[in-house]
XYZ file of C-alpha atoms in Angstrom:
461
model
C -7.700 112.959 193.113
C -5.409 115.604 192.903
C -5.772 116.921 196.215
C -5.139 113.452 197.525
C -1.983 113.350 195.334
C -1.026 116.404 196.430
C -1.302 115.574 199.880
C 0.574 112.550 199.514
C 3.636 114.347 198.531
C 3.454 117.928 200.744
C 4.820 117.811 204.047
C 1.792 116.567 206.576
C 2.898 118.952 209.662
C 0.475 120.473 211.560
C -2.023 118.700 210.631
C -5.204 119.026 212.895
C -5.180 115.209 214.861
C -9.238 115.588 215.616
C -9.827 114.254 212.141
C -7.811 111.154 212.371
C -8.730 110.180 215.922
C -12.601 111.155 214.787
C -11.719 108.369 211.670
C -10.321 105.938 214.442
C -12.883 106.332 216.705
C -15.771 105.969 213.606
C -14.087 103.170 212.284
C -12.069 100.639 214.786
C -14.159 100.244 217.734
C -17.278 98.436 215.252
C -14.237 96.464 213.434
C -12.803 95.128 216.161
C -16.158 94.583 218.210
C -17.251 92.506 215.100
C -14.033 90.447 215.365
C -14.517 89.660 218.267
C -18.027 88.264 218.088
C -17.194 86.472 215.026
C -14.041 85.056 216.648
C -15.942 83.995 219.158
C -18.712 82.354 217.616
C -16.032 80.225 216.038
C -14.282 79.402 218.555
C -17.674 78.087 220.597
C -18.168 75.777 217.380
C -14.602 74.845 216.843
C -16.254 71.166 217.996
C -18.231 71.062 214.584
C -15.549 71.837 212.117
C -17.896 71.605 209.621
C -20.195 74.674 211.111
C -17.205 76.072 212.007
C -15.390 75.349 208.342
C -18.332 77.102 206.735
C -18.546 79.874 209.208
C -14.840 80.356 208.368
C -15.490 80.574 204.842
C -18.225 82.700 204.540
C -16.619 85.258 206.830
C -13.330 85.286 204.464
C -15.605 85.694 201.594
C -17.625 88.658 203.101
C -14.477 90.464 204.242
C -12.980 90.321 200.664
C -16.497 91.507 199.266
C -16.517 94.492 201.750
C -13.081 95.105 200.634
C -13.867 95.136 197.130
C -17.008 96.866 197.248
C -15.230 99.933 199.454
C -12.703 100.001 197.076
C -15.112 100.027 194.453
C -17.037 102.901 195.977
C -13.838 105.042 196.454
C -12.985 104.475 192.678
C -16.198 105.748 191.599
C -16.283 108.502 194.167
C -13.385 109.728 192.727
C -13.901 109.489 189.392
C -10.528 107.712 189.043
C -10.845 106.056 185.913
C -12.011 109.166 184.251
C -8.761 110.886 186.192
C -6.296 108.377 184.438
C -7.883 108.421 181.194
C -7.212 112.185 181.271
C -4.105 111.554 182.136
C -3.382 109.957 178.743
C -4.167 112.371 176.474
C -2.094 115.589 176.204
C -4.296 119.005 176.445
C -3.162 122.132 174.651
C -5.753 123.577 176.644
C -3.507 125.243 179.562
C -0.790 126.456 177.265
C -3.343 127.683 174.503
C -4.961 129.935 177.180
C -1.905 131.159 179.609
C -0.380 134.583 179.758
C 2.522 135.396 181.038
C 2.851 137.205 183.671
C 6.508 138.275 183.041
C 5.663 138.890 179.103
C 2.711 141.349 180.430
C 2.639 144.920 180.519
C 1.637 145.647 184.388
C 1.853 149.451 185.445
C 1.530 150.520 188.822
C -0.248 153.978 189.962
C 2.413 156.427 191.425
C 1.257 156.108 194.754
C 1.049 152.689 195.079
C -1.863 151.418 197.038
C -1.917 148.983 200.322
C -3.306 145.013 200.090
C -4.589 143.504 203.263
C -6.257 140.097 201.399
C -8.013 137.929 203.923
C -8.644 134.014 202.696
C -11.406 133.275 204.668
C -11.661 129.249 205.287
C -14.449 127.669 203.634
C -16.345 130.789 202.967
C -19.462 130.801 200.723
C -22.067 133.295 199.709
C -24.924 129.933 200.022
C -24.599 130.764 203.822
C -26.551 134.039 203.279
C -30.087 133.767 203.228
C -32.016 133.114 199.807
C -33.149 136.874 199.899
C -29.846 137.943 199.781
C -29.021 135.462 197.065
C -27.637 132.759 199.817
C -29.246 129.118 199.858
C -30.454 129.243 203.109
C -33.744 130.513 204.734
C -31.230 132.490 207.509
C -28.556 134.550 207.397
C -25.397 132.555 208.836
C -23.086 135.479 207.915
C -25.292 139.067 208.062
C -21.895 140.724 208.502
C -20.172 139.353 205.725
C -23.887 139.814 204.027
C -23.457 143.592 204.799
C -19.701 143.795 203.566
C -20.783 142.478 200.320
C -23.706 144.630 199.760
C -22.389 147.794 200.869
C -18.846 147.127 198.613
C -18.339 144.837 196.081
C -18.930 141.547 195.016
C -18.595 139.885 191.857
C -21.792 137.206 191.212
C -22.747 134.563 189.171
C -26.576 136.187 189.499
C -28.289 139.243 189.810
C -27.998 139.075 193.687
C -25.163 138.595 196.007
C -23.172 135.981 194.670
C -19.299 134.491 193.638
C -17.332 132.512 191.620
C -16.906 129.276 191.688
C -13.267 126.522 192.390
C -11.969 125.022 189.182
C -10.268 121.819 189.200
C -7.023 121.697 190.966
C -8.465 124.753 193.580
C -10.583 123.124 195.712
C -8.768 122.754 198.990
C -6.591 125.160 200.864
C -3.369 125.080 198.971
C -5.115 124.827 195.862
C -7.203 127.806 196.209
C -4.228 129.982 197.388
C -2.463 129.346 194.508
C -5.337 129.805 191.784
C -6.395 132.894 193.588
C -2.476 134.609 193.500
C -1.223 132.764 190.459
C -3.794 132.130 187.867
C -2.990 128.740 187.971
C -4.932 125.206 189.228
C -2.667 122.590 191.055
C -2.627 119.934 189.263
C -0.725 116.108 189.956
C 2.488 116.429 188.085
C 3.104 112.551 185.992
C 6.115 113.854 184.431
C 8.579 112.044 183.377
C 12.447 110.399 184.584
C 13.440 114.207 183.136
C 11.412 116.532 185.359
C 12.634 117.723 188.745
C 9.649 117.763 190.301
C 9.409 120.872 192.804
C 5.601 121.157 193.700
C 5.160 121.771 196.980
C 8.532 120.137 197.859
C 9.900 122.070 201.467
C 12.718 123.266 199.448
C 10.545 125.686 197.007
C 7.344 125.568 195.153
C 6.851 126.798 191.555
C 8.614 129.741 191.490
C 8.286 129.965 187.847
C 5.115 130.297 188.397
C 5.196 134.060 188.683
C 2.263 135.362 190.947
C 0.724 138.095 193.220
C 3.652 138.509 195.472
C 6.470 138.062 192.699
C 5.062 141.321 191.614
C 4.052 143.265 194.769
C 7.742 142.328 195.757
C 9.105 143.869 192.132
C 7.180 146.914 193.021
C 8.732 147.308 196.980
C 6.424 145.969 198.741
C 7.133 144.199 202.072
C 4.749 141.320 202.226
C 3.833 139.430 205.102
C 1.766 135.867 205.100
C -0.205 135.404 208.508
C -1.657 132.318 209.695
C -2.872 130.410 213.061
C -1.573 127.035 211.870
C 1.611 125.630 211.262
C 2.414 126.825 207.554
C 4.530 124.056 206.865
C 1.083 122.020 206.181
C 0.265 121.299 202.657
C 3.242 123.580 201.090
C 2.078 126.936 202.407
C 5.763 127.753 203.919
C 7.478 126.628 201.013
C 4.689 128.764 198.264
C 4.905 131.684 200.154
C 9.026 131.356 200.766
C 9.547 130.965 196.682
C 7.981 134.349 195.880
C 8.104 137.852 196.760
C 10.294 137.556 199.892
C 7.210 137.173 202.088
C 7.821 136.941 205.464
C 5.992 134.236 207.281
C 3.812 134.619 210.654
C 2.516 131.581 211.913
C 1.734 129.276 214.593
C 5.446 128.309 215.061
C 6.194 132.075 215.371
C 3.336 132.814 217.823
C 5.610 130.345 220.016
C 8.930 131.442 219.263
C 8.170 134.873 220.151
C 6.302 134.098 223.314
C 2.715 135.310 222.118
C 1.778 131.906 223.163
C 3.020 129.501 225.450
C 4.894 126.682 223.445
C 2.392 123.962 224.359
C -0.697 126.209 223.594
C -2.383 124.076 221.110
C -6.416 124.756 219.811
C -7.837 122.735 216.533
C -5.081 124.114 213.858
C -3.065 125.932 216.116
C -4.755 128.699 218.066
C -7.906 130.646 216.948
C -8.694 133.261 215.246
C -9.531 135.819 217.539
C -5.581 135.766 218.369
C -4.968 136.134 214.964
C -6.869 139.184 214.193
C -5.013 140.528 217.118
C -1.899 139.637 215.910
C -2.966 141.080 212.585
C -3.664 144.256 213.750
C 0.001 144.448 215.236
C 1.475 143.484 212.061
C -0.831 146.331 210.285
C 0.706 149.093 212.172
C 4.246 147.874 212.511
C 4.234 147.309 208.194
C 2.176 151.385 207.946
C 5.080 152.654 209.540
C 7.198 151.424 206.762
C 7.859 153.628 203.594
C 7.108 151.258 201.334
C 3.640 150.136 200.579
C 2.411 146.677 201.943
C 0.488 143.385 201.601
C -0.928 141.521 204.447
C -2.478 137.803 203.419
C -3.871 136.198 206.269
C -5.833 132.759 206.596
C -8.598 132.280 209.010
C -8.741 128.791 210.055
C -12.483 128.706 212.681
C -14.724 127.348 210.079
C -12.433 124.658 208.943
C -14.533 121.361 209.216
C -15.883 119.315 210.497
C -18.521 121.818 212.219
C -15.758 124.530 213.278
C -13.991 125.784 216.164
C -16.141 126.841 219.412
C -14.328 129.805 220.864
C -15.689 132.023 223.639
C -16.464 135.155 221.448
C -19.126 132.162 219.846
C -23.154 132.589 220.291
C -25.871 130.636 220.097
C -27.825 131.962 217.525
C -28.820 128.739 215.568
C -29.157 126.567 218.994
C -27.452 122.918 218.095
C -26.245 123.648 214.638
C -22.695 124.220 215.564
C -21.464 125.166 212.435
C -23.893 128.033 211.372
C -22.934 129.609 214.855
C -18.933 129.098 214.133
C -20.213 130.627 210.847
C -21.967 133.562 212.336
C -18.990 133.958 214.896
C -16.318 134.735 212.403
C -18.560 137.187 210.343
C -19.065 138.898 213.391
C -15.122 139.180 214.029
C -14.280 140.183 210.567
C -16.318 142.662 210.549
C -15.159 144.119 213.502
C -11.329 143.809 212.160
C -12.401 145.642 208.860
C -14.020 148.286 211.302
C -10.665 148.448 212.967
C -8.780 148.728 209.872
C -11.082 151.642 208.780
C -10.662 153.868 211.726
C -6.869 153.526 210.902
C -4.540 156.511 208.940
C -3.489 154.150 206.779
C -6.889 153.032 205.559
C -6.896 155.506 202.499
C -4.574 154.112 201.041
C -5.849 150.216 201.599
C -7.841 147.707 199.427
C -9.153 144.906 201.173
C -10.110 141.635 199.754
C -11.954 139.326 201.338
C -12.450 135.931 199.623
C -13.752 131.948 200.629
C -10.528 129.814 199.574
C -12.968 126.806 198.519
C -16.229 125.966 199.484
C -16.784 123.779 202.296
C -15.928 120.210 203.962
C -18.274 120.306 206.244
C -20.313 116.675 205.177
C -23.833 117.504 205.644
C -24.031 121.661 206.183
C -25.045 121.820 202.514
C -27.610 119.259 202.163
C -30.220 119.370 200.829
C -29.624 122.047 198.203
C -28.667 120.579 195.180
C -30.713 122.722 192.861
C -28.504 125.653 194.226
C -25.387 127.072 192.524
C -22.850 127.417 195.837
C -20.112 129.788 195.383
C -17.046 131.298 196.889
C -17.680 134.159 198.991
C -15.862 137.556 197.900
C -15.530 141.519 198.658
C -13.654 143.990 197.233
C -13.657 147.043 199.693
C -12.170 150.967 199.722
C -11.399 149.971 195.786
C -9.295 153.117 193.937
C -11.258 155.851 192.442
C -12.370 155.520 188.757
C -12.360 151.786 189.027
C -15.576 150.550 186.840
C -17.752 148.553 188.882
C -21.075 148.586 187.285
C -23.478 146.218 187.163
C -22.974 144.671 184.067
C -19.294 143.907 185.263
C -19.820 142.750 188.783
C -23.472 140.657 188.284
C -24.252 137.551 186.137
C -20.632 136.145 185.756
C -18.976 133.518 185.012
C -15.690 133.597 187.397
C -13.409 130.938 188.692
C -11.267 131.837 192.024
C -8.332 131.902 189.572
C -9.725 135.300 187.879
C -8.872 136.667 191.745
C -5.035 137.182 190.751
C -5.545 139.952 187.805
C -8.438 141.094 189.659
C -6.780 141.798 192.935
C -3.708 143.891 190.893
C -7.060 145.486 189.398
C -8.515 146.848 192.655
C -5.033 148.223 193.782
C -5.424 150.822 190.503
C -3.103 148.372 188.787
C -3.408 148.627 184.557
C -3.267 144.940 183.258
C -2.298 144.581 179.342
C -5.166 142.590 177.665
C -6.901 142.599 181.630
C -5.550 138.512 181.783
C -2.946 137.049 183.474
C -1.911 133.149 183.626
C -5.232 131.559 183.414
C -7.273 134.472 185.290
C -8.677 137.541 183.960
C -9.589 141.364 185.321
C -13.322 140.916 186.587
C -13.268 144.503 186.448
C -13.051 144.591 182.444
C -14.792 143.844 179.941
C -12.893 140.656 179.247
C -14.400 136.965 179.096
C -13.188 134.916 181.896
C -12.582 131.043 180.586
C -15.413 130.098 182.758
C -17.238 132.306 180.302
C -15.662 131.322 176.867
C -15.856 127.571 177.757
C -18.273 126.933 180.636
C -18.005 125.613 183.906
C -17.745 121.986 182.777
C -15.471 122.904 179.761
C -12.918 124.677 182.113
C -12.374 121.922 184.487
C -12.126 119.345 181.542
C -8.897 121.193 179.971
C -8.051 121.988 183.848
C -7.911 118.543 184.293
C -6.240 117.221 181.094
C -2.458 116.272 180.599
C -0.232 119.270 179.782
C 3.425 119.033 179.925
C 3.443 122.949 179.440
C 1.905 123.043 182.673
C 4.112 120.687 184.196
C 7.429 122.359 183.187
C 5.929 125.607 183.644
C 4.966 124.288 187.187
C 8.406 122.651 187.978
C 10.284 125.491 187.327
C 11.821 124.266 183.708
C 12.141 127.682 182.056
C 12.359 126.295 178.392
């Protein structure tokens, strides 16, 4: 419900059309082929208006039952009543267990270290195989598989594993801002009083203080890279309202001719352009003084089923999107491998994370009795960073412990190792998803808070 909300309210702009036409197409041609017949039934019995009279009637009456019954279905699908009974009932919850960013002691190494963090769309570790600690009998992602094995990965087991999207982080927006602000997006009631900024085009929680806010208070010039027109879902706005990011995306690609300005693929264009791009805007920020951060968003494995480019195999025959899948492990992979032969790789942490888990409808089937989680590595991390076993295996973590966590692996020292609702995977500290559970977290995630909601709408009192 609150991504729907959320939706409702954030500026719809580049919004891939395939999935509305594919809803059209599902949807109208059966309704109005039913119409039809119907209409025409009745009309050949108009002559008996009684036949036709009770025709009439019954059809009404079935039309308001479907009606009811989808409606129905959507309600409970969406848990809505639960949704506005939590709505009711204020939480302490989020305010009991925030830190402030701007209240925390945060201390930078002297040479400060390079970010390149890649969101990688829909990402899990349930594509590896079940060897690995995956939920499959293949490996969808051996690359990625590799990355994770070789560097490190935080998991909920003793194999390759990750962490998991609370409440108010399961969709694109929402898991870029858990993952660099500690914080869930949640629907904002309010009241008459509040000015309500989420995700407005005009800014977007700036009081919120996150990842950038505090590479930019440390010098660094930030860029946000994307294939898609950031607009969508508040991304241009976010990204505008902290750390004077600059912002590389689809719309830029045309304004600066890397594309012609009627180039259009799925979101935008694909990602084999933007790991191209990417590696321009790599060498043109190392050749800066100041140290850098690079977020990019990979957009191939969206759903439904994923983009088909032409660096795509056939590896898993019809299953289109295991061999999307397999195609951007492969091309990750061979952008960290470009990154690594690169002077300014010494000085780089990369962090490569799933932003949710995926759309796709029927990819997962089938494996209920598995525990899917985000996909995430943490690679060329700062020497004398503790990553034993006991810190990296059998935890609890939501993509929200990512903000402290990333500071973490640039040699950053955290006071207390927490920050907003996240905390330092690479301490010793319990994460919430630890102190309260899965279920617990989510329940005070979701819960009222008008903390939250002034924190969230920039009301600094």
């Amino acid at each position: 419900m609150d991504e729907i909300v959320f939706h409702l309210k954030v500026p719809l702009e580049g919004t891939n059309s395939d999935f509305i036409m594919d809803a059209i197409s599902t949807c109208l041609p059966s309704a109005l082929l039913l119409l039809l017949l119907v209409f025409t039934f009745i009309l050949g019995m108009r002559k008996r208006k009684l036949i036709a009279g009770t025709i009439t009637l019954v059809v009404c009456c079935l039309s308001v039952g479907t009606a009811v019954q989808g409606a129905y279905n959507l309600y409970t699908e969406l848990d809505v009543k639960e949704y506005l009974d939590k709505q009711k009932t204020e939480s302490m919850f989020i305010q009991d267990n925030y830190v402030d960013p701007r209240n925390t002691i945060i201390s930078f190494p002297e040479q400060k270290r390079n970010l390149v963090y890649i969101f990688l769309e829909s990402m899990e570790n349930t594509f590896m195989s079940k060897e690995q600690g995956g939920g499959f009998g293949y490996d969808c992602i051996p690359e990625l598989t590799d990355i994770a094995l070789k560097y490190t990965n935080f998991s909920n087991t003793d194999k390759l594993g990750g962490g998991y999207p609370s409440a108010g982080s399961t969709w694109t927006m929402g898991g870029i801002f858990a993952q660099t602000s500690g914080l869930p997006i949640k629907n904002i009631t309010g009241s008459e009083n509040l000015n309500v900024t989420l995700g407005n085009q005009g800014g977007f929680s700036s009081m919120a203080y996150n990842l950038e806010d505090i590479l930019a208070e440390e010098g660094y010039n930030q860029c946000f890279l994307i294939g898609s027109d950031a607009t969508f879902g508040g991304r241009k706005a976010y990204f505008e309202s902290h750390g004077k990011c600059n912002i590389w995306d689809y719309n830029t690609a045309k304004e600066l001719g890397y594309i012609d300005s009627d180039y259009y693929v799925w979101w935008g264009y694909e990602d084999k352009k933007l790991f191209t791009y990417a590696q321009e805007q790599l060498m043109n920020l190392s050749q800066q003084e100041e140290p850098f951060n690079l977020t990019m968003l990979t957009v191939d494995t969206h759903f439904e089923d994923g983009y088909v480019c032409e660096y795509c195999g056939n590896e898993f025959g019809d299953n289109q999107y295991a061999n999307v899948m397999a195609c951007s492990s492969r091309q990750v992979s061979e952008f960290i491998q470009w990154i690594q032969q690169q002077p300014f790789y010494e000085n780089t942490t990369i962090v490569l994370c799933g932003d949710h888990l995926t759309m796709d409808s029927d990819f997962c089937e089938g494996l209920d009795d598995y525990e899917r989680g985000v996909y995430n590595a943490f690679i060329n991390l700062p020497e004398g960073l503790d990553t034993t076993y006991e810190k990296t295996h059998y935890r609890e973590l939501s993509t929200m412990d990512m903000f402290p966590t990333t500071l973490a692996a640039l040699g950053v020292q955290i006071e207390g190792d927490r920050l907003a609702l996240g905390v330092n995977l690479f301490s010793d500290t319990e994460t919430l998803a630890e102190k309260y559970g899965r279920d617990g977290l989510d329940e005070g995630l979701l819960a009222k808070s008008t903390f939250y909601e002034m924190l969230i709408n920039d009301i600094e009192e």
